[in-house]
Amino acid sequence: MHNGPGPEKLEQGMPNGHQQPVSPLKRVLLRTLPELEGELAGVMNVFDPWARDRGKYYSTEWEPRRGAEGDSAFAK
Amino acid sequence: MLPDLIEYREWNKDPNVIQQKIPIIDTFRGKATEAIRQKGLANWALSMGRQQAGELTLQNHPQFLQNLKMPHLQSSTQQIDIAALDLLRDWERGIPHYNEFRRQYGLKQLIRFEDFIDPRLREDSPARREQEQLVKTLREVYGQHRCDESKQITKAQLNNDNSPINDYLGHPNGRMVLLFQKLNLLCSFSMLHADFSATAFLHRVFAQNFIVILGSSG
């Protein structure tokens, strides 16, 4: 999958257990809104709430990722 | 599933903090450009990126879509109920009724409003109480209807004996019947929401024309 201008870019590490290209929308966001780079660093799927913990594989739980524990959206 | 409110955050402050809750209705159409200029696209992207989608459940249709202003409409309210419109579109596209779906899947069809209540739930369980409340609401929306032989409901067809098809289909004049057709409407995700106004009206109009009589009380 060609995921944007220039050479293919891959996510760091092995999210979901394998190498994964940076998704096209994430690349668009990084290009146009570079100030969100830190926020998007751990986000593989930008359609998935960014502060949600995906777990080791792909948890569907509504739990905060590390660093977002104080987010009131996760308050129970 | 759209929420009614966007939990607005700012990337250059603490993104974990919801700065304010902004109604979506104040951020689209002609207001979109102003919103982007005022708050910045990065903040909107961050806010929407971090927000949880609405739960796909009953009575969770966004209210702003049920009362959407449409100033160009030549109607008294000049607004539209998108939930009702979606139901209308479904009918026109030939989506089978809820009961027809069940029949095609080989499932038992529902014949009473109470069939929506899960009989396995304990009498005192909150889930059962919630379902009973929904059934009560459905009754209020759909209500009952008194048969009126004098009212012709269609000019497109006649009965076998060439008499006009009246309201309702040979039942005794004056009999009270439940409006229980169109179960797809009752169960549609977009239907069971807090504000029934236009939806209820549409359902009544259609129920008049597509009614099936399943019970009586008079």
PDB file of C-alpha atoms in Angstrom:
ATOM      1  CA  MET A   1       0.000   0.000   0.000  1.00  0.00           C
ATOM      2  CA  HIS A   2       1.438   3.358  -0.993  1.00  0.00           C
ATOM      3  CA  ASN A   3       0.882   5.482   2.059  1.00  0.00           C
ATOM      4  CA  GLY A   4       1.761   8.975   0.984  1.00  0.00           C
ATOM      5  CA  PRO A   5       4.292  11.092  -0.906  1.00  0.00           C
ATOM      6  CA  GLY A   6       7.874   9.884  -0.909  1.00  0.00           C
ATOM      7  CA  PRO A   7       9.064   6.509   0.237  1.00  0.00           C
ATOM      8  CA  GLU A   8       6.935   4.220   2.336  1.00  0.00           C
ATOM      9  CA  LYS A   9       7.072   5.010   6.045  1.00  0.00           C
ATOM     10  CA  LEU A  10       6.714   2.355   8.670  1.00  0.00           C
ATOM     11  CA  GLU A  11       5.545   2.556  12.245  1.00  0.00           C
ATOM     12  CA  GLN A  12       8.235   2.024  14.822  1.00  0.00           C
ATOM     13  CA  GLY A  13       8.463  -1.412  16.351  1.00  0.00           C
ATOM     14  CA  MET A  14       6.007  -4.172  15.658  1.00  0.00           C
ATOM     15  CA  PRO A  15       2.495  -2.935  16.482  1.00  0.00           C
ATOM     16  CA  ASN A  16       0.032  -5.819  16.464  1.00  0.00           C
ATOM     17  CA  GLY A  17       2.988  -8.181  16.105  1.00  0.00           C
ATOM     18  CA  HIS A  18       4.177  -7.121  12.679  1.00  0.00           C
ATOM     19  CA  GLN A  19       5.663  -4.247  10.761  1.00  0.00           C
ATOM     20  CA  GLN A  20       3.031  -1.782   9.731  1.00  0.00           C
ATOM     21  CA  PRO A  21       3.057   1.196   7.360  1.00  0.00           C
ATOM     22  CA  VAL A  22       1.972   4.542   8.722  1.00  0.00           C
ATOM     23  CA  SER A  23      -1.657   4.882   7.667  1.00  0.00           C
ATOM     24  CA  PRO A  24      -2.435   7.413   4.923  1.00  0.00           C
ATOM     25  CA  LEU A  25      -4.639   9.585   7.142  1.00  0.00           C
ATOM     26  CA  LYS A  26      -2.052   9.642   9.877  1.00  0.00           C
ATOM     27  CA  ARG A  27       0.497  10.840   7.341  1.00  0.00           C
ATOM     28  CA  VAL A  28      -1.872  13.549   6.185  1.00  0.00           C
ATOM     29  CA  LEU A  29      -2.329  14.694   9.779  1.00  0.00           C
ATOM     30  CA  LEU A  30       1.403  14.637  10.449  1.00  0.00           C
ATOM     31  CA  ARG A  31       2.083  16.685   7.332  1.00  0.00           C
ATOM     32  CA  THR A  32      -0.626  19.258   7.857  1.00  0.00           C
ATOM     33  CA  LEU A  33      -0.704  19.414  11.660  1.00  0.00           C
ATOM     34  CA  PRO A  34       2.859  18.640  12.759  1.00  0.00           C
ATOM     35  CA  GLU A  35       2.069  19.979  16.223  1.00  0.00           C
ATOM     36  CA  LEU A  36       0.131  16.767  16.842  1.00  0.00           C
ATOM     37  CA  GLU A  37       3.164  14.549  16.274  1.00  0.00           C
ATOM     38  CA  GLY A  38       3.524  13.695  19.951  1.00  0.00           C
ATOM     39  CA  GLU A  39      -0.169  12.976  20.311  1.00  0.00           C
ATOM     40  CA  LEU A  40      -0.137  10.682  17.279  1.00  0.00           C
ATOM     41  CA  ALA A  41       3.065   8.860  18.171  1.00  0.00           C
ATOM     42  CA  GLY A  42       1.363   5.809  19.607  1.00  0.00           C
ATOM     43  CA  VAL A  43      -1.669   5.941  17.356  1.00  0.00           C
ATOM     44  CA  MET A  44      -1.775   3.282  14.642  1.00  0.00           C
ATOM     45  CA  ASN A  45      -5.360   3.830  13.554  1.00  0.00           C
ATOM     46  CA  VAL A  46      -6.404   7.465  13.688  1.00  0.00           C
ATOM     47  CA  PHE A  47     -10.062   6.457  13.560  1.00  0.00           C
ATOM     48  CA  ASP A  48      -9.601   4.777  16.924  1.00  0.00           C
ATOM     49  CA  PRO A  49      -9.751   7.206  19.882  1.00  0.00           C
ATOM     50  CA  TRP A  50      -6.193   8.401  20.269  1.00  0.00           C
ATOM     51  CA  ALA A  51      -5.863   8.087  24.035  1.00  0.00           C
ATOM     52  CA  ARG A  52      -7.342   4.611  24.233  1.00  0.00           C
ATOM     53  CA  ASP A  53      -5.082   1.722  25.192  1.00  0.00           C
ATOM     54  CA  ARG A  54      -5.102  -0.848  22.428  1.00  0.00           C
ATOM     55  CA  GLY A  55      -3.573  -3.478  24.662  1.00  0.00           C
ATOM     56  CA  LYS A  56      -1.043  -5.972  23.348  1.00  0.00           C
ATOM     57  CA  TYR A  57      -3.033  -6.883  20.290  1.00  0.00           C
ATOM     58  CA  TYR A  58      -6.243  -4.931  19.844  1.00  0.00           C
ATOM     59  CA  SER A  59      -8.270  -4.599  22.988  1.00  0.00           C
ATOM     60  CA  THR A  60     -11.701  -3.028  22.627  1.00  0.00           C
ATOM     61  CA  GLU A  61     -11.777  -1.896  26.249  1.00  0.00           C
ATOM     62  CA  TRP A  62     -12.230   1.780  27.022  1.00  0.00           C
ATOM     63  CA  GLU A  63      -9.049   2.176  29.029  1.00  0.00           C
ATOM     64  CA  PRO A  64      -6.572   5.052  28.886  1.00  0.00           C
ATOM     65  CA  ARG A  65      -3.123   4.540  27.417  1.00  0.00           C
ATOM     66  CA  ARG A  66      -0.087   5.425  29.476  1.00  0.00           C
ATOM     67  CA  GLY A  67      -0.007   9.186  29.953  1.00  0.00           C
ATOM     68  CA  ALA A  68      -3.757   9.663  29.593  1.00  0.00           C
ATOM     69  CA  GLU A  69      -4.805   8.303  32.976  1.00  0.00           C
ATOM     70  CA  GLY A  70      -5.911  11.764  34.077  1.00  0.00           C
ATOM     71  CA  ASP A  71      -8.285  12.202  31.164  1.00  0.00           C
ATOM     72  CA  SER A  72     -11.795  12.624  32.564  1.00  0.00           C
ATOM     73  CA  ALA A  73     -13.237  10.958  29.442  1.00  0.00           C
ATOM     74  CA  PHE A  74     -12.090   7.674  30.976  1.00  0.00           C
ATOM     75  CA  ALA A  75     -13.615   8.357  34.376  1.00  0.00           C
ATOM     76  CA  LYS A  76     -15.945   5.538  35.469  1.00  0.00           C
TER      77      LYS A  76
ATOM     78  CA  MET B   1     -22.467   7.617  16.235  1.00  0.00           C
ATOM     79  CA  LEU B   2     -22.271  11.339  16.676  1.00  0.00           C
ATOM     80  CA  PRO B   3     -22.396  12.865  20.124  1.00  0.00           C
ATOM     81  CA  ASP B   4     -24.231  16.138  20.705  1.00  0.00           C
ATOM     82  CA  LEU B   5     -21.193  17.739  22.302  1.00  0.00           C
ATOM     83  CA  ILE B   6     -17.549  17.810  21.310  1.00  0.00           C
ATOM     84  CA  GLU B   7     -15.149  17.536  24.224  1.00  0.00           C
ATOM     85  CA  TYR B   8     -12.863  20.342  23.205  1.00  0.00           C
ATOM     86  CA  ARG B   9      -9.152  20.055  24.035  1.00  0.00           C
ATOM     87  CA  GLU B  10      -6.063  22.082  23.207  1.00  0.00           C
ATOM     88  CA  TRP B  11      -2.846  20.522  22.049  1.00  0.00           C
ATOM     89  CA  ASN B  12      -0.551  23.158  23.580  1.00  0.00           C
ATOM     90  CA  LYS B  13      -2.149  22.856  27.019  1.00  0.00           C
ATOM     91  CA  ASP B  14      -2.776  19.524  28.693  1.00  0.00           C
ATOM     92  CA  PRO B  15      -4.575  17.382  26.075  1.00  0.00           C
ATOM     93  CA  ASN B  16      -5.965  15.261  28.909  1.00  0.00           C
ATOM     94  CA  VAL B  17      -8.082  18.181  30.050  1.00  0.00           C
ATOM     95  CA  ILE B  18     -11.443  18.846  28.431  1.00  0.00           C
ATOM     96  CA  GLN B  19     -11.434  22.632  28.158  1.00  0.00           C
ATOM     97  CA  GLN B  20     -15.088  22.955  27.254  1.00  0.00           C
ATOM     98  CA  LYS B  21     -17.951  21.042  25.690  1.00  0.00           C
ATOM     99  CA  ILE B  22     -19.069  22.547  22.424  1.00  0.00           C
ATOM    100  CA  PRO B  23     -22.352  21.634  20.678  1.00  0.00           C
ATOM    101  CA  ILE B  24     -21.654  20.147  17.267  1.00  0.00           C
ATOM    102  CA  ILE B  25     -24.489  22.195  15.903  1.00  0.00           C
ATOM    103  CA  ASP B  26     -22.376  25.317  16.505  1.00  0.00           C
ATOM    104  CA  THR B  27     -19.527  23.981  14.394  1.00  0.00           C
ATOM    105  CA  PHE B  28     -20.876  23.089  11.000  1.00  0.00           C
ATOM    106  CA  ARG B  29     -22.356  24.656   7.890  1.00  0.00           C
ATOM    107  CA  GLY B  30     -21.671  28.389   7.915  1.00  0.00           C
ATOM    108  CA  LYS B  31     -20.136  28.224  11.377  1.00  0.00           C
ATOM    109  CA  ALA B  32     -17.409  25.750  10.417  1.00  0.00           C
ATOM    110  CA  THR B  33     -14.953  28.237   8.970  1.00  0.00           C
ATOM    111  CA  GLU B  34     -15.252  30.539  11.948  1.00  0.00           C
ATOM    112  CA  ALA B  35     -14.791  27.616  14.335  1.00  0.00           C
ATOM    113  CA  ILE B  36     -11.634  26.483  12.540  1.00  0.00           C
ATOM    114  CA  ARG B  37     -10.222  30.004  12.519  1.00  0.00           C
ATOM    115  CA  GLN B  38     -11.019  30.646  16.151  1.00  0.00           C
ATOM    116  CA  LYS B  39      -9.854  27.394  17.666  1.00  0.00           C
ATOM    117  CA  GLY B  40      -7.424  26.024  15.105  1.00  0.00           C
ATOM    118  CA  LEU B  41      -7.602  22.839  13.114  1.00  0.00           C
ATOM    119  CA  ALA B  42      -5.081  21.048  15.335  1.00  0.00           C
ATOM    120  CA  ASN B  43      -7.294  21.524  18.382  1.00  0.00           C
ATOM    121  CA  TRP B  44     -10.355  20.247  16.556  1.00  0.00           C
ATOM    122  CA  ALA B  45      -8.437  17.247  15.211  1.00  0.00           C
ATOM    123  CA  LEU B  46      -7.132  16.506  18.698  1.00  0.00           C
ATOM    124  CA  SER B  47     -10.590  16.860  20.253  1.00  0.00           C
ATOM    125  CA  MET B  48     -12.323  14.643  17.718  1.00  0.00           C
ATOM    126  CA  GLY B  49      -9.437  12.194  17.617  1.00  0.00           C
ATOM    127  CA  ARG B  50      -9.642  11.607  21.334  1.00  0.00           C
ATOM    128  CA  GLN B  51     -13.391  11.526  21.734  1.00  0.00           C
ATOM    129  CA  GLN B  52     -15.207   8.249  22.165  1.00  0.00           C
ATOM    130  CA  ALA B  53     -17.907   7.533  19.603  1.00  0.00           C
ATOM    131  CA  GLY B  54     -21.487   7.409  20.807  1.00  0.00           C
ATOM    132  CA  GLU B  55     -22.659   4.023  21.959  1.00  0.00           C
ATOM    133  CA  LEU B  56     -24.769   2.065  19.497  1.00  0.00           C
ATOM    134  CA  THR B  57     -27.727   1.631  21.759  1.00  0.00           C
ATOM    135  CA  LEU B  58     -31.320   2.635  22.179  1.00  0.00           C
ATOM    136  CA  GLN B  59     -32.256   6.241  22.913  1.00  0.00           C
ATOM    137  CA  ASN B  60     -28.860   7.498  21.896  1.00  0.00           C
ATOM    138  CA  HIS B  61     -29.546   9.359  18.696  1.00  0.00           C
ATOM    139  CA  PRO B  62     -28.006  12.850  18.771  1.00  0.00           C
ATOM    140  CA  GLN B  63     -30.688  15.362  19.512  1.00  0.00           C
ATOM    141  CA  PHE B  64     -29.323  18.022  17.218  1.00  0.00           C
ATOM    142  CA  LEU B  65     -30.005  15.700  14.278  1.00  0.00           C
ATOM    143  CA  GLN B  66     -33.593  15.318  15.365  1.00  0.00           C
ATOM    144  CA  ASN B  67     -34.220  19.045  15.277  1.00  0.00           C
ATOM    145  CA  LEU B  68     -31.948  20.180  12.515  1.00  0.00           C
ATOM    146  CA  LYS B  69     -32.689  23.682  11.280  1.00  0.00           C
ATOM    147  CA  MET B  70     -33.448  23.812   7.570  1.00  0.00           C
ATOM    148  CA  PRO B  71     -34.409  27.423   6.901  1.00  0.00           C
ATOM    149  CA  HIS B  72     -35.130  26.790   3.229  1.00  0.00           C
ATOM    150  CA  LEU B  73     -37.954  24.386   4.058  1.00  0.00           C
ATOM    151  CA  GLN B  74     -41.450  25.653   3.546  1.00  0.00           C
ATOM    152  CA  SER B  75     -42.783  24.189   6.759  1.00  0.00           C
ATOM    153  CA  SER B  76     -43.951  25.651  10.031  1.00  0.00           C
ATOM    154  CA  THR B  77     -40.949  24.351  11.990  1.00  0.00           C
ATOM    155  CA  GLN B  78     -38.320  24.792   9.273  1.00  0.00           C
ATOM    156  CA  GLN B  79     -36.421  21.934  10.779  1.00  0.00           C
ATOM    157  CA  ILE B  80     -36.031  18.254  10.033  1.00  0.00           C
ATOM    158  CA  ASP B  81     -35.741  15.048  12.026  1.00  0.00           C
ATOM    159  CA  ILE B  82     -32.906  13.082  10.440  1.00  0.00           C
ATOM    160  CA  ALA B  83     -33.812   9.951  12.411  1.00  0.00           C
ATOM    161  CA  ALA B  84     -37.291  10.008  10.915  1.00  0.00           C
ATOM    162  CA  LEU B  85     -35.878  10.776   7.488  1.00  0.00           C
ATOM    163  CA  ASP B  86     -33.574   7.763   7.697  1.00  0.00           C
ATOM    164  CA  LEU B  87     -36.532   5.533   8.477  1.00  0.00           C
ATOM    165  CA  LEU B  88     -38.421   6.940   5.542  1.00  0.00           C
ATOM    166  CA  ARG B  89     -35.471   6.287   3.250  1.00  0.00           C
ATOM    167  CA  ASP B  90     -35.300   2.707   4.493  1.00  0.00           C
ATOM    168  CA  TRP B  91     -38.933   2.104   3.637  1.00  0.00           C
ATOM    169  CA  GLU B  92     -38.550   3.597   0.196  1.00  0.00           C
ATOM    170  CA  ARG B  93     -35.539   1.396  -0.479  1.00  0.00           C
ATOM    171  CA  GLY B  94     -37.569  -1.655   0.399  1.00  0.00           C
ATOM    172  CA  ILE B  95     -35.861  -2.628   3.640  1.00  0.00           C
ATOM    173  CA  PRO B  96     -38.065  -5.369   5.098  1.00  0.00           C
ATOM    174  CA  HIS B  97     -39.940  -4.738   8.295  1.00  0.00           C
ATOM    175  CA  TYR B  98     -38.393  -5.927  11.515  1.00  0.00           C
ATOM    176  CA  ASN B  99     -40.825  -8.806  11.818  1.00  0.00           C
ATOM    177  CA  GLU B 100     -40.226  -9.757   8.205  1.00  0.00           C
ATOM    178  CA  PHE B 101     -36.490  -9.865   8.891  1.00  0.00           C
ATOM    179  CA  ARG B 102     -37.141 -12.136  11.840  1.00  0.00           C
ATOM    180  CA  ARG B 103     -39.357 -14.384   9.758  1.00  0.00           C
ATOM    181  CA  GLN B 104     -36.712 -14.672   7.041  1.00  0.00           C
ATOM    182  CA  TYR B 105     -34.115 -15.617   9.623  1.00  0.00           C
ATOM    183  CA  GLY B 106     -36.428 -18.275  10.975  1.00  0.00           C
ATOM    184  CA  LEU B 107     -36.987 -16.401  14.219  1.00  0.00           C
ATOM    185  CA  LYS B 108     -40.227 -16.096  16.078  1.00  0.00           C
ATOM    186  CA  GLN B 109     -42.105 -12.947  15.182  1.00  0.00           C
ATOM    187  CA  LEU B 110     -43.145 -10.483  17.842  1.00  0.00           C
ATOM    188  CA  ILE B 111     -46.832  -9.908  18.269  1.00  0.00           C
ATOM    189  CA  ARG B 112     -47.047  -7.654  21.317  1.00  0.00           C
ATOM    190  CA  PHE B 113     -45.072  -4.714  22.593  1.00  0.00           C
ATOM    191  CA  GLU B 114     -44.217  -6.811  25.654  1.00  0.00           C
ATOM    192  CA  ASP B 115     -42.318  -9.229  23.411  1.00  0.00           C
ATOM    193  CA  PHE B 116     -39.502  -6.695  23.428  1.00  0.00           C
ATOM    194  CA  ILE B 117     -38.911  -7.508  27.102  1.00  0.00           C
ATOM    195  CA  ASP B 118     -36.420 -10.285  27.710  1.00  0.00           C
ATOM    196  CA  PRO B 119     -38.386 -12.842  29.772  1.00  0.00           C
ATOM    197  CA  ARG B 120     -35.161 -14.295  31.171  1.00  0.00           C
ATOM    198  CA  LEU B 121     -34.511 -11.121  33.153  1.00  0.00           C
ATOM    199  CA  ARG B 122     -35.496 -11.087  36.793  1.00  0.00           C
ATOM    200  CA  GLU B 123     -38.555  -9.048  37.678  1.00  0.00           C
ATOM    201  CA  ASP B 124     -36.547  -6.645  39.816  1.00  0.00           C
ATOM    202  CA  SER B 125     -33.525  -6.265  37.549  1.00  0.00           C
ATOM    203  CA  PRO B 126     -32.671  -2.751  36.298  1.00  0.00           C
ATOM    204  CA  ALA B 127     -32.351  -4.041  32.737  1.00  0.00           C
ATOM    205  CA  ARG B 128     -35.900  -5.361  32.847  1.00  0.00           C
ATOM    206  CA  ARG B 129     -37.172  -2.100  34.268  1.00  0.00           C
ATOM    207  CA  GLU B 130     -35.470  -0.223  31.465  1.00  0.00           C
ATOM    208  CA  GLN B 131     -37.042  -2.494  28.856  1.00  0.00           C
ATOM    209  CA  GLU B 132     -40.458  -2.094  30.445  1.00  0.00           C
ATOM    210  CA  GLN B 133     -40.029   1.653  30.331  1.00  0.00           C
ATOM    211  CA  LEU B 134     -39.167   1.453  26.626  1.00  0.00           C
ATOM    212  CA  VAL B 135     -42.266  -0.608  25.973  1.00  0.00           C
ATOM    213  CA  LYS B 136     -44.327   1.973  27.838  1.00  0.00           C
ATOM    214  CA  THR B 137     -42.811   4.675  25.660  1.00  0.00           C
ATOM    215  CA  LEU B 138     -43.601   2.698  22.516  1.00  0.00           C
ATOM    216  CA  ARG B 139     -47.202   2.402  23.583  1.00  0.00           C
ATOM    217  CA  GLU B 140     -47.357   6.144  24.121  1.00  0.00           C
ATOM    218  CA  VAL B 141     -45.889   6.795  20.691  1.00  0.00           C
ATOM    219  CA  TYR B 142     -47.917   4.274  18.756  1.00  0.00           C
ATOM    220  CA  GLY B 143     -50.960   4.273  20.922  1.00  0.00           C
ATOM    221  CA  GLN B 144     -54.281   2.894  19.832  1.00  0.00           C
ATOM    222  CA  HIS B 145     -56.681   3.674  17.086  1.00  0.00           C
ATOM    223  CA  ARG B 146     -60.438   3.534  16.769  1.00  0.00           C
ATOM    224  CA  CYS B 147     -61.634   1.864  13.569  1.00  0.00           C
ATOM    225  CA  ASP B 148     -63.582   4.175  11.337  1.00  0.00           C
ATOM    226  CA  GLU B 149     -65.420   2.558   8.478  1.00  0.00           C
ATOM    227  CA  SER B 150     -66.259   5.887   6.957  1.00  0.00           C
ATOM    228  CA  LYS B 151     -62.611   6.678   6.314  1.00  0.00           C
ATOM    229  CA  GLN B 152     -61.295   5.404   2.987  1.00  0.00           C
ATOM    230  CA  ILE B 153     -57.553   4.818   3.269  1.00  0.00           C
ATOM    231  CA  THR B 154     -56.613   4.289  -0.367  1.00  0.00           C
ATOM    232  CA  LYS B 155     -57.968   4.931  -3.807  1.00  0.00           C
ATOM    233  CA  ALA B 156     -55.357   2.703  -5.433  1.00  0.00           C
ATOM    234  CA  GLN B 157     -57.091  -0.580  -4.572  1.00  0.00           C
ATOM    235  CA  LEU B 158     -60.476  -1.992  -3.764  1.00  0.00           C
ATOM    236  CA  ASN B 159     -61.621  -4.903  -1.677  1.00  0.00           C
ATOM    237  CA  ASN B 160     -62.535  -8.135  -3.504  1.00  0.00           C
ATOM    238  CA  ASP B 161     -66.166  -7.096  -3.467  1.00  0.00           C
ATOM    239  CA  ASN B 162     -65.206  -3.758  -5.078  1.00  0.00           C
ATOM    240  CA  SER B 163     -65.957  -1.821  -1.911  1.00  0.00           C
ATOM    241  CA  PRO B 164     -63.398   0.830  -0.913  1.00  0.00           C
ATOM    242  CA  ILE B 165     -60.687  -0.214   1.521  1.00  0.00           C
ATOM    243  CA  ASN B 166     -61.536   1.548   4.702  1.00  0.00           C
ATOM    244  CA  ASP B 167     -60.072   2.023   8.094  1.00  0.00           C
ATOM    245  CA  TYR B 168     -59.641  -0.879   9.031  1.00  0.00           C
ATOM    246  CA  LEU B 169     -59.984  -3.805   6.788  1.00  0.00           C
ATOM    247  CA  GLY B 170     -63.325  -5.180   7.817  1.00  0.00           C
ATOM    248  CA  HIS B 171     -63.032  -4.854  11.576  1.00  0.00           C
ATOM    249  CA  PRO B 172     -66.109  -3.630  13.365  1.00  0.00           C
ATOM    250  CA  ASN B 173     -66.607   0.088  13.247  1.00  0.00           C
ATOM    251  CA  GLY B 174     -65.509   1.795  16.434  1.00  0.00           C
ATOM    252  CA  ARG B 175     -63.281  -1.038  17.621  1.00  0.00           C
ATOM    253  CA  MET B 176     -60.059  -0.033  19.391  1.00  0.00           C
ATOM    254  CA  VAL B 177     -56.933  -1.632  17.961  1.00  0.00           C
ATOM    255  CA  LEU B 178     -53.241  -1.388  18.768  1.00  0.00           C
ATOM    256  CA  LEU B 179     -50.939   0.167  16.241  1.00  0.00           C
ATOM    257  CA  PHE B 180     -48.360  -2.535  16.022  1.00  0.00           C
ATOM    258  CA  GLN B 181     -47.199  -2.694  12.447  1.00  0.00           C
ATOM    259  CA  LYS B 182     -43.801  -1.517  11.324  1.00  0.00           C
ATOM    260  CA  LEU B 183     -41.865  -3.186  14.038  1.00  0.00           C
ATOM    261  CA  ASN B 184     -38.759  -2.175  12.181  1.00  0.00           C
ATOM    262  CA  LEU B 185     -39.572   1.348  13.265  1.00  0.00           C
ATOM    263  CA  LEU B 186     -39.885   0.351  16.844  1.00  0.00           C
ATOM    264  CA  CYS B 187     -36.521  -1.350  16.882  1.00  0.00           C
ATOM    265  CA  SER B 188     -34.562   0.857  14.583  1.00  0.00           C
ATOM    266  CA  PHE B 189     -31.461   2.162  16.287  1.00  0.00           C
ATOM    267  CA  SER B 190     -32.354   5.626  15.302  1.00  0.00           C
ATOM    268  CA  MET B 191     -35.866   5.439  16.560  1.00  0.00           C
ATOM    269  CA  LEU B 192     -35.842   5.066  20.310  1.00  0.00           C
ATOM    270  CA  HIS B 193     -34.518   8.403  21.279  1.00  0.00           C
ATOM    271  CA  ALA B 194     -35.580  11.046  23.663  1.00  0.00           C
ATOM    272  CA  ASP B 195     -37.534  13.284  21.358  1.00  0.00           C
ATOM    273  CA  PHE B 196     -40.236  11.621  19.356  1.00  0.00           C
ATOM    274  CA  SER B 197     -41.906  14.656  17.832  1.00  0.00           C
ATOM    275  CA  ALA B 198     -41.507  14.322  14.068  1.00  0.00           C
ATOM    276  CA  THR B 199     -40.642  10.647  14.238  1.00  0.00           C
ATOM    277  CA  ALA B 200     -43.831   9.881  16.074  1.00  0.00           C
ATOM    278  CA  PHE B 201     -45.819  11.900  13.607  1.00  0.00           C
ATOM    279  CA  LEU B 202     -44.336  10.046  10.650  1.00  0.00           C
ATOM    280  CA  HIS B 203     -44.964   6.728  12.276  1.00  0.00           C
ATOM    281  CA  ARG B 204     -48.566   7.592  12.895  1.00  0.00           C
ATOM    282  CA  VAL B 205     -49.036   8.660   9.308  1.00  0.00           C
ATOM    283  CA  PHE B 206     -47.530   5.455   8.014  1.00  0.00           C
ATOM    284  CA  ALA B 207     -49.245   3.286  10.543  1.00  0.00           C
ATOM    285  CA  GLN B 208     -52.527   4.646   9.220  1.00  0.00           C
ATOM    286  CA  ASN B 209     -51.695   3.207   5.852  1.00  0.00           C
ATOM    287  CA  PHE B 210     -49.907  -0.005   6.696  1.00  0.00           C
ATOM    288  CA  ILE B 211     -51.608  -1.141   9.782  1.00  0.00           C
ATOM    289  CA  VAL B 212     -51.930  -4.717  10.923  1.00  0.00           C
ATOM    290  CA  ILE B 213     -54.366  -5.390  13.659  1.00  0.00           C
ATOM    291  CA  LEU B 214     -52.923  -7.606  16.298  1.00  0.00           C
ATOM    292  CA  GLY B 215     -54.981  -6.910  19.327  1.00  0.00           C
ATOM    293  CA  SER B 216     -57.989  -5.083  20.524  1.00  0.00           C
ATOM    294  CA  SER B 217     -59.271  -3.644  23.707  1.00  0.00           C
ATOM    295  CA  GLY B 218     -62.810  -2.739  22.891  1.00  0.00           C
TER     296      GLY B 218
END
